[in-house]
Amino acid sequence: AAPLTTTPGPYATDEAHTSFQDITSYNNFYEFGTGKGDPASRSGDFQPEPWTLEVGGLVGKPKTFDVDALRAFPLEDRIYRMRCVEAWSMVIPWVGFPLAALLDQVEPLGSAKYVAFETVVRPEEMPGQRGLFQPMEWPYVEGLRLDEARHPLTILSVGLYGATLPKQNGAPVRLVVPWKYGFKGIKSIVRITLVEDEPVTSWSRMQPSEYGFYANVNPEVDHPRWSQASETRIGEGGFFNSARRPTLPFNGYAEEVASLYDGLDLRANY
Amino acid sequence: MAQPQAKSWNWRPASIWLLYAVGFVPAAWYFYLGATGQIPGNAVKVFEHLLGIWALRFLLATLAVTPLRDLAGFNLIRYRRALGLLAFWYVVMHFLTYMILDQNLNLSEIVKDIAERPFITIGMAALVMLVPLALTSNSWSIRRLGQRWNKLHKLSYVIVLAGATHYAMSVKVVTFEPFIYLVLAFLLVAYRPLRPRIMQWRKERRVSLSEAANR
């Protein structure tokens, strides 16, 4: 990982940062396997550079960004809570820039209502994408409403702990939407498309009763198979005092984002 | 011819105790790693899942004893009780870990989980069904219950299917591992109703082979 030049960004939290070791060894990135350690141990063949990120669809100026172009955005430290849908959480010092800054460069058309994202497909480099028993359909796809995508909390991350992003965390560029469950944070993005209709997303395609399009962190709406009322902070407490903490609405970012969902039934739109 | 006066040491009961000792190694080792902070990430979940997987492995091993003897002539019957009891104790440890280390004895959450989440209901049912089997695993109960003991212990077929289903339903995606456990559980249970026919067929084949040899 190469060091990145950053400036302190907004929204920092004074909660203790999860260790680099935990952030880089406990991951869900099924392209490398479904085990938590697989993304770290089985991503050796993956080549995140060179890289191109195509941005197109309903835009005035479609554009392709390489890694240098992505790292040329003014990079900020964004220290966010990350709440996984599996009821664990971390505090992660990301390095990135607002997605809005990138969208501004391609000039979305008035007809664009949603943003669709797509992860790279490289079976030869990603062992989870080859063989029998692949866990899901590739490419991994995600989406946001345009106003969610333009929210200042939403960033594209190119780094972690002041250096370029490790492979297991979604090198070279990934999405971070801190008020949503972690699976919205699509990794190793190759395509961003502005679209008119709500895009298909990987987890809701696979199990629509359990995962919706919005996936906002919500302690009041349980996953059908487990409670979302509390969470385990990775690396905190110990074996005998795994002190669960209560999960906060919108992962503690309600003040910033709750108004995006005025009038929307969050039980129906989970 | 001189025979040894007495066997100085009988390896059979000792090998059963050895199986118990070895069987508890995964639980003890991971408990040690967890207690000393050597399991990275989500230590409690890792330990909880490990106990569940080993419970399922011991259940499958218990039910594999009969087909192994029938089909491969490999007789492990004297280890079956130990395998079954290991499965029971792993299920108990799995549940205690969930209850104490994972849920911090939050009884309302635990009751809600058991009542409302089908995979947990199924897992809990398997634990409840294992209790009478563990309680009647002693020789006195076997003698005392006679044929009823056999009937009662057929519950193990329901338990292994429940265990494998509990595992497959607990994961976000049914990958190779839970799938293979389900298949094994299904095959081991499906063997039971087929067993009389298979045994009959093997017997007939043995008879005709020996007749052919004598001709």
Coordinates of C-alpha atoms in Angstrom, one line a residue:
Chain A
A1 CA 0.0 0.0 0.0
A2 CA 1.3 3.4 -1.0
P3 CA 0.7 6.5 1.2
L4 CA -1.9 9.0 0.1
T5 CA -2.0 12.7 0.7
T6 CA -5.2 13.6 2.5
T7 CA -6.9 16.3 4.5
P8 CA -9.2 15.8 7.5
G9 CA -12.8 15.5 6.3
P10 CA -16.1 16.1 8.1
Y11 CA -18.2 13.6 10.1
A12 CA -15.2 12.2 12.1
T13 CA -16.1 10.2 15.2
D14 CA -14.2 10.1 18.5
E15 CA -14.9 6.3 18.8
A16 CA -11.9 4.1 18.8
H17 CA -10.8 3.1 15.3
T18 CA -10.9 -0.6 14.5
S19 CA -7.4 -1.9 14.1
F20 CA -5.9 -2.2 10.6
Q21 CA -5.4 -5.9 11.3
D22 CA -9.1 -6.4 11.9
I23 CA -10.3 -4.2 9.0
T24 CA -8.1 -6.1 6.6
S25 CA -8.6 -9.7 7.9
Y26 CA -12.4 -9.8 8.6
N27 CA -14.1 -9.2 5.3
N28 CA -17.0 -10.1 3.1
F29 CA -15.9 -10.1 -0.5
Y30 CA -17.4 -13.2 -2.1
E31 CA -15.4 -12.8 -5.3
F32 CA -12.6 -14.2 -3.2
G33 CA -14.7 -16.7 -1.2
T34 CA -17.4 -16.7 1.4
G35 CA -15.1 -17.1 4.5
K36 CA -14.2 -14.0 6.4
G37 CA -10.5 -14.7 5.9
D38 CA -10.8 -15.5 2.2
P39 CA -10.5 -12.0 0.8
A40 CA -7.2 -11.5 2.6
S41 CA -5.8 -15.0 1.9
R42 CA -7.1 -15.6 -1.6
S43 CA -6.7 -12.2 -3.3
G44 CA -3.0 -12.7 -4.2
D45 CA -3.6 -13.0 -7.9
F46 CA -5.9 -9.9 -8.1
Q47 CA -4.4 -7.0 -10.0
P48 CA -6.1 -3.7 -9.0
E49 CA -3.7 -1.7 -11.2
P50 CA -4.0 -0.6 -13.9
W51 CA -7.7 0.0 -13.6
T52 CA -10.4 1.9 -15.4
L53 CA -13.7 3.0 -14.0
E54 CA -16.3 3.8 -16.7
V55 CA -19.0 6.3 -15.9
G56 CA -21.9 6.6 -18.3
G57 CA -25.6 6.1 -18.9
L58 CA -27.8 9.2 -18.6
V59 CA -25.0 11.7 -18.5
G60 CA -23.9 14.6 -20.6
K61 CA -20.2 13.7 -20.5
P62 CA -19.4 10.0 -20.1
K63 CA -15.9 9.6 -18.8
T64 CA -13.4 6.9 -18.0
F65 CA -11.2 7.3 -14.9
D66 CA -7.9 5.5 -14.3
V67 CA -6.4 5.0 -10.9
D68 CA -4.4 8.2 -11.0
A69 CA -7.5 10.2 -12.0
L70 CA -9.4 8.8 -9.1
R71 CA -6.5 9.6 -6.7
A72 CA -6.3 13.1 -8.1
F73 CA -9.6 14.1 -6.5
P74 CA -9.1 16.0 -3.3
L75 CA -8.7 13.1 -0.9
E76 CA -10.2 13.4 2.6
D77 CA -10.0 11.3 5.7
R78 CA -13.5 10.0 6.4
I79 CA -13.8 8.1 9.7
Y80 CA -17.1 6.2 9.5
R81 CA -18.9 3.6 11.5
M82 CA -19.5 0.5 9.3
R83 CA -22.4 -1.7 10.2
C84 CA -22.6 -5.1 8.5
V85 CA -26.0 -6.6 8.0
E86 CA -24.6 -9.6 10.0
A87 CA -24.8 -7.5 13.2
W88 CA -21.2 -6.6 13.6
S89 CA -19.6 -3.2 13.2
M90 CA -16.3 -1.4 12.8
V91 CA -15.0 2.2 12.9
I92 CA -12.9 2.7 9.7
P93 CA -10.7 5.5 8.7
W94 CA -11.3 5.7 5.0
V95 CA -9.6 7.9 2.5
G96 CA -11.8 9.1 -0.3
F97 CA -13.8 11.8 -2.0
P98 CA -17.5 12.6 -2.3
L99 CA -19.2 10.6 -5.0
A100 CA -21.0 13.8 -5.9
A101 CA -17.6 15.3 -7.1
L102 CA -17.3 12.5 -9.6
L103 CA -20.9 12.7 -10.7
D104 CA -20.5 16.5 -11.3
Q105 CA -17.8 15.8 -13.8
V106 CA -20.0 13.6 -16.0
E107 CA -23.1 15.9 -15.7
P108 CA -26.1 13.7 -15.0
L109 CA -29.1 14.4 -17.2
G110 CA -32.4 15.4 -15.7
S111 CA -33.8 11.9 -16.5
A112 CA -31.2 10.2 -14.3
K113 CA -32.9 9.1 -11.0
Y114 CA -30.6 6.3 -9.8
V115 CA -27.0 5.3 -9.9
A116 CA -26.0 1.7 -10.7
F117 CA -22.6 0.2 -9.7
E118 CA -20.8 -2.9 -11.0
T119 CA -17.8 -4.9 -9.6
V120 CA -15.1 -6.3 -11.8
V121 CA -15.5 -9.9 -13.1
R122 CA -12.1 -11.7 -13.3
P123 CA -12.5 -15.4 -12.6
E124 CA -8.8 -15.9 -13.4
E125 CA -7.9 -13.6 -10.5
M126 CA -10.9 -14.0 -8.2
P127 CA -11.2 -17.6 -6.9
G128 CA -14.8 -17.1 -5.7
Q129 CA -15.9 -16.4 -9.3
R130 CA -14.8 -19.8 -10.6
G131 CA -15.7 -23.4 -10.2
L132 CA -18.9 -25.1 -8.9
F133 CA -20.9 -23.6 -6.0
Q134 CA -20.4 -19.9 -6.8
P135 CA -22.2 -18.0 -4.1
M136 CA -24.0 -15.5 -6.4
E137 CA -24.4 -14.2 -9.8
W138 CA -21.6 -12.0 -11.2
P139 CA -21.0 -9.1 -11.5
Y140 CA -21.9 -7.9 -8.0
V141 CA -24.2 -5.0 -8.6
E142 CA -25.5 -2.2 -6.3
G143 CA -27.4 1.0 -6.6
L144 CA -28.4 4.2 -4.9
R145 CA -31.0 6.8 -5.5
L146 CA -29.4 9.9 -7.1
D147 CA -30.0 12.0 -4.0
E148 CA -28.4 9.3 -1.8
A149 CA -25.5 9.1 -4.2
R150 CA -25.0 12.9 -4.1
H151 CA -25.3 13.1 -0.3
P152 CA -22.0 14.5 1.2
L153 CA -21.6 11.4 3.4
T154 CA -21.4 9.1 0.4
I155 CA -17.9 8.6 -0.8
L156 CA -15.8 6.7 -3.2
S157 CA -12.9 5.3 -1.1
V158 CA -9.4 4.8 -2.6
G159 CA -7.6 4.2 0.7
L160 CA -7.6 3.1 4.3
Y161 CA -5.5 4.4 7.2
G162 CA -3.8 7.0 5.0
A163 CA -2.6 4.5 2.3
T164 CA -4.1 2.9 -0.9
L165 CA -6.9 0.4 -0.4
P166 CA -5.9 -3.2 0.3
K167 CA -7.3 -5.8 -2.2
Q168 CA -9.5 -7.4 0.4
N169 CA -11.2 -4.0 1.1
G170 CA -12.1 -3.3 -2.6
A171 CA -9.0 -2.0 -4.3
P172 CA -8.6 0.3 -6.1
V173 CA -11.9 2.0 -5.6
R174 CA -15.1 1.2 -3.6
L175 CA -18.3 2.8 -2.5
V176 CA -18.9 3.8 1.2
V177 CA -22.4 4.7 2.3
P178 CA -22.1 4.8 6.1
W179 CA -25.8 4.9 7.0
K180 CA -26.5 1.7 5.0
Y181 CA -25.5 -1.9 5.7
G182 CA -22.0 -2.8 4.5
F183 CA -23.1 -4.8 1.5
K184 CA -24.2 -1.6 -0.2
G185 CA -20.5 -0.6 -0.2
I186 CA -19.7 -2.3 -3.5
K187 CA -16.0 -3.0 -4.0
S188 CA -13.5 -2.9 -6.9
I189 CA -15.9 -0.9 -9.1
V190 CA -15.5 -0.9 -12.9
R191 CA -18.7 0.8 -14.0
I192 CA -21.1 3.5 -12.7
T193 CA -24.2 4.0 -14.8
L194 CA -26.8 6.7 -14.3
V195 CA -30.2 5.2 -14.9
E196 CA -33.9 6.2 -14.8
D197 CA -35.3 3.1 -13.0
E198 CA -34.3 1.5 -9.7
P199 CA -31.4 -0.8 -10.5
V200 CA -31.2 -4.5 -9.5
T201 CA -28.9 -5.1 -6.5
S202 CA -27.1 -8.4 -5.9
W203 CA -28.5 -9.3 -2.4
S204 CA -32.1 -8.3 -3.1
R205 CA -32.0 -10.2 -6.4
M206 CA -30.8 -13.3 -4.5
Q207 CA -33.1 -13.0 -1.4
P208 CA -35.6 -10.3 -1.7
S209 CA -37.4 -11.1 1.5
E210 CA -34.2 -10.5 3.5
Y211 CA -32.4 -7.7 1.6
G212 CA -34.1 -4.7 0.1
F213 CA -32.9 -1.9 -2.2
Y214 CA -32.5 0.7 0.6
A215 CA -30.7 -1.4 3.2
N216 CA -30.6 1.5 5.6
V217 CA -29.3 0.5 9.1
N218 CA -32.5 0.2 11.1
P219 CA -32.6 -1.4 14.6
E220 CA -36.4 -1.7 14.4
V221 CA -36.5 -3.9 11.3
D222 CA -35.0 -7.2 12.0
H223 CA -33.3 -9.4 9.4
P224 CA -35.8 -12.4 9.3
R225 CA -33.1 -14.6 10.7
W226 CA -31.5 -12.3 13.3
S227 CA -32.1 -9.2 15.3
Q228 CA -30.7 -5.9 14.1
A229 CA -31.3 -4.2 17.4
S230 CA -27.7 -4.6 18.6
E231 CA -24.3 -5.2 17.1
T232 CA -20.8 -6.5 18.1
R233 CA -18.0 -4.0 17.6
I234 CA -15.1 -6.0 16.1
G235 CA -12.0 -6.0 18.2
E236 CA -13.6 -4.5 21.2
G237 CA -14.4 -6.2 24.4
G238 CA -13.3 -9.8 24.6
F239 CA -14.4 -13.4 24.5
F240 CA -16.2 -13.0 27.8
N241 CA -17.5 -9.5 27.5
S242 CA -18.5 -9.2 23.8
A243 CA -20.6 -6.3 25.1
R244 CA -23.1 -5.8 22.3
R245 CA -24.0 -2.2 21.7
P246 CA -27.4 -0.9 20.6
T247 CA -27.6 -0.3 16.9
L248 CA -28.5 3.3 16.0
P249 CA -31.1 4.3 13.4
F250 CA -29.2 5.1 10.1
N251 CA -26.1 3.9 11.9
G252 CA -25.9 7.1 13.9
Y253 CA -26.2 9.3 10.9
A254 CA -29.9 10.0 11.2
E255 CA -29.4 13.8 11.7
E256 CA -27.7 13.9 8.3
V257 CA -29.8 11.5 6.2
A258 CA -33.2 10.8 7.8
S259 CA -34.8 13.6 5.8
L260 CA -34.0 11.8 2.6
Y261 CA -36.7 9.3 3.5
D262 CA -39.5 11.6 4.6
G263 CA -42.8 9.9 3.7
L264 CA -41.1 6.6 2.9
D265 CA -42.3 3.6 4.9
L266 CA -39.0 2.2 6.1
R267 CA -40.6 -1.1 7.2
A268 CA -41.8 -1.8 3.6
N269 CA -38.7 -0.3 2.0
Y270 CA -36.0 -2.1 4.1
Chain B
M1 CA 0.9 -74.0 24.0
A2 CA 1.5 -71.3 26.6
Q3 CA -1.1 -68.6 26.7
P4 CA -0.5 -65.3 28.5
Q5 CA -2.1 -65.7 31.9
A6 CA -4.1 -62.5 31.7
K7 CA -4.2 -59.6 29.3
S8 CA -2.1 -57.0 31.1
W9 CA -3.9 -54.1 29.4
N10 CA -7.2 -53.9 27.5
W11 CA -6.9 -51.3 24.7
R12 CA -10.6 -51.2 23.9
P13 CA -12.0 -49.2 26.8
A14 CA -8.9 -47.0 26.7
S15 CA -9.5 -46.3 23.0
I16 CA -13.0 -45.1 23.9
W17 CA -11.6 -42.7 26.5
L18 CA -9.1 -41.6 24.0
L19 CA -11.9 -40.8 21.6
Y20 CA -13.6 -38.6 24.2
A21 CA -10.3 -36.9 24.9
V22 CA -9.5 -36.2 21.3
G23 CA -13.1 -35.3 20.6
F24 CA -13.0 -32.4 23.0
V25 CA -9.8 -31.1 21.6
P26 CA -11.4 -28.7 19.0
A27 CA -13.6 -27.2 21.7
A28 CA -10.8 -26.9 24.2
W29 CA -8.3 -25.5 21.8
Y30 CA -10.6 -22.8 20.4
F31 CA -11.8 -21.9 23.9
Y32 CA -8.2 -21.4 24.8
L33 CA -7.6 -19.3 21.7
G34 CA -10.7 -17.2 22.3
A35 CA -10.1 -16.7 26.0
T36 CA -6.5 -15.6 25.3
G37 CA -7.6 -13.2 22.6
Q38 CA -6.0 -15.2 19.7
I39 CA -9.1 -15.4 17.5
P40 CA -9.2 -12.3 15.3
G41 CA -12.4 -10.7 14.2
N42 CA -15.5 -12.0 15.8
A43 CA -14.1 -14.5 18.3
V44 CA -17.4 -15.5 19.9
K45 CA -19.1 -16.2 16.5
V46 CA -16.1 -18.2 15.3
F47 CA -16.2 -20.3 18.5
E48 CA -20.0 -20.7 18.3
H49 CA -19.9 -21.8 14.7
L50 CA -17.0 -24.2 15.3
L51 CA -18.9 -26.0 18.1
G52 CA -22.0 -26.3 15.8
I53 CA -20.0 -27.7 13.0
W54 CA -18.3 -30.3 15.2
A55 CA -21.7 -31.2 16.7
L56 CA -22.9 -32.0 13.2
R57 CA -19.7 -33.9 12.4
F58 CA -20.2 -36.1 15.4
L59 CA -23.9 -36.6 14.6
L60 CA -23.0 -37.7 11.1
A61 CA -20.2 -40.0 12.4
T62 CA -22.7 -41.6 14.9
L63 CA -25.1 -42.4 12.1
A64 CA -22.3 -43.6 9.8
V65 CA -21.4 -46.5 12.1
T66 CA -24.1 -48.8 10.9
P67 CA -23.7 -48.3 7.1
L68 CA -19.9 -48.6 7.6
R69 CA -20.3 -52.0 9.3
D70 CA -22.9 -53.2 6.8
L71 CA -21.2 -52.0 3.6
A72 CA -17.5 -51.8 4.4
G73 CA -17.2 -54.4 7.1
F74 CA -15.7 -51.8 9.3
N75 CA -17.0 -52.2 12.8
L76 CA -16.9 -49.1 15.0
I77 CA -20.0 -50.0 17.1
R78 CA -18.1 -49.8 20.4
Y79 CA -17.4 -46.1 19.6
R80 CA -21.0 -45.1 18.7
R81 CA -22.1 -44.1 22.2
A82 CA -19.0 -41.9 22.6
L83 CA -19.6 -40.3 19.2
G84 CA -23.3 -39.6 20.0
L85 CA -22.4 -38.2 23.4
L86 CA -19.7 -36.0 21.9
A87 CA -22.4 -34.7 19.5
F88 CA -24.7 -34.0 22.4
W89 CA -22.0 -32.1 24.4
Y90 CA -21.0 -30.0 21.4
V91 CA -24.6 -29.1 20.8
V92 CA -24.9 -28.1 24.5
M93 CA -21.7 -26.0 24.3
H94 CA -22.9 -24.5 21.0
F95 CA -26.1 -23.4 22.7
L96 CA -24.4 -22.1 25.9
T97 CA -22.0 -20.1 23.8
Y98 CA -24.9 -18.6 21.9
M99 CA -26.7 -17.9 25.1
I100 CA -23.9 -16.6 27.3
L101 CA -21.1 -15.3 25.2
D102 CA -23.1 -14.2 22.1
Q103 CA -26.4 -13.0 23.6
N104 CA -25.0 -12.1 27.1
L105 CA -28.0 -13.9 28.6
N106 CA -30.4 -11.5 27.1
L107 CA -33.3 -13.8 27.8
S108 CA -36.0 -11.8 25.9
E109 CA -33.8 -11.9 22.7
I110 CA -33.1 -15.6 23.2
V111 CA -36.8 -16.4 23.6
K112 CA -37.6 -14.3 20.6
D113 CA -34.9 -16.0 18.5
I114 CA -36.2 -19.4 19.4
A115 CA -39.8 -18.6 18.9
E116 CA -39.6 -16.5 15.7
R117 CA -36.6 -17.5 13.7
P118 CA -37.2 -20.9 12.1
F119 CA -33.5 -22.0 11.8
I120 CA -33.1 -21.3 15.6
T121 CA -36.4 -23.1 16.4
I122 CA -35.1 -26.1 14.4
G123 CA -31.7 -26.0 16.2
M124 CA -33.4 -25.8 19.6
A125 CA -35.7 -28.7 18.7
A126 CA -32.6 -30.8 17.9
L127 CA -31.1 -30.0 21.2
V128 CA -34.3 -30.9 23.1
M129 CA -34.5 -34.2 21.2
L130 CA -30.9 -35.0 22.1
V131 CA -31.6 -34.8 25.8
P132 CA -33.5 -38.1 26.2
L133 CA -31.0 -39.8 23.9
A134 CA -28.1 -38.6 26.1
L135 CA -30.0 -39.5 29.3
T136 CA -30.6 -43.1 28.0
S137 CA -27.2 -43.7 26.6
N138 CA -26.1 -45.7 29.6
S139 CA -26.0 -49.5 29.6
W140 CA -28.6 -49.7 32.4
S141 CA -31.2 -47.8 30.2
I142 CA -30.4 -49.9 27.2
R143 CA -31.1 -53.1 29.2
R144 CA -34.1 -51.6 30.9
L145 CA -35.8 -50.2 27.8
G146 CA -35.1 -53.1 25.4
Q147 CA -36.9 -52.6 22.1
R148 CA -38.2 -49.2 23.2
W149 CA -34.6 -48.0 23.4
N150 CA -34.1 -48.7 19.7
K151 CA -37.3 -46.9 18.9
L152 CA -36.4 -43.9 21.0
H153 CA -33.0 -43.7 19.5
K154 CA -34.4 -43.5 16.0
L155 CA -34.9 -39.8 16.9
S156 CA -31.3 -39.4 15.9
Y157 CA -32.4 -39.5 12.3
V158 CA -34.7 -36.5 12.9
I159 CA -31.9 -34.8 14.8
V160 CA -29.3 -35.1 12.2
L161 CA -31.6 -33.7 9.5
A162 CA -32.6 -30.9 11.8
G163 CA -29.0 -30.1 12.5
A164 CA -28.0 -30.0 8.9
T165 CA -31.0 -27.9 8.0
H166 CA -30.3 -25.6 10.9
Y167 CA -26.8 -25.0 9.5
A168 CA -27.9 -24.5 5.9
M169 CA -30.6 -22.1 7.0
S170 CA -28.2 -20.1 9.2
V171 CA -25.9 -19.1 6.4
K172 CA -26.4 -16.2 4.0
V173 CA -25.6 -18.3 1.0
V174 CA -25.7 -22.1 0.9
T175 CA -22.2 -22.9 -0.2
F176 CA -20.5 -26.2 -0.7
E177 CA -20.0 -27.0 3.0
P178 CA -23.6 -26.7 4.3
F179 CA -24.7 -28.4 1.1
I180 CA -22.5 -31.4 1.6
Y181 CA -23.6 -31.7 5.3
L182 CA -27.2 -31.8 4.1
V183 CA -26.5 -34.4 1.5
L184 CA -24.6 -36.6 4.0
A185 CA -27.4 -36.3 6.6
F186 CA -29.9 -37.2 3.9
L187 CA -28.0 -40.2 2.7
L188 CA -27.4 -41.5 6.2
V189 CA -31.1 -41.3 7.0
A190 CA -32.2 -42.6 3.6
Y191 CA -30.0 -45.7 4.1
R192 CA -32.2 -46.8 7.0
P193 CA -35.4 -47.8 5.2
L194 CA -33.3 -49.3 2.4
R195 CA -31.1 -51.3 4.8
P196 CA -33.2 -54.5 5.0
R197 CA -33.3 -54.8 1.2
I198 CA -29.6 -54.1 0.9
M199 CA -28.7 -56.6 3.5
Q200 CA -31.0 -59.2 1.9
W201 CA -29.5 -58.6 -1.5
R202 CA -26.0 -59.0 -0.1
K203 CA -26.9 -62.2 1.7
E204 CA -28.4 -63.7 -1.5
R205 CA -25.3 -62.7 -3.4
R206 CA -23.0 -64.3 -0.8
V207 CA -25.1 -67.5 -1.0
S208 CA -25.0 -67.7 -4.7
L209 CA -21.3 -66.9 -4.8
S210 CA -20.5 -69.7 -2.4
E211 CA -22.8 -72.1 -4.2
A212 CA -20.9 -71.2 -7.4
A213 CA -17.6 -71.8 -5.7
N214 CA -18.8 -75.2 -4.3
R215 CA -20.0 -76.4 -7.7

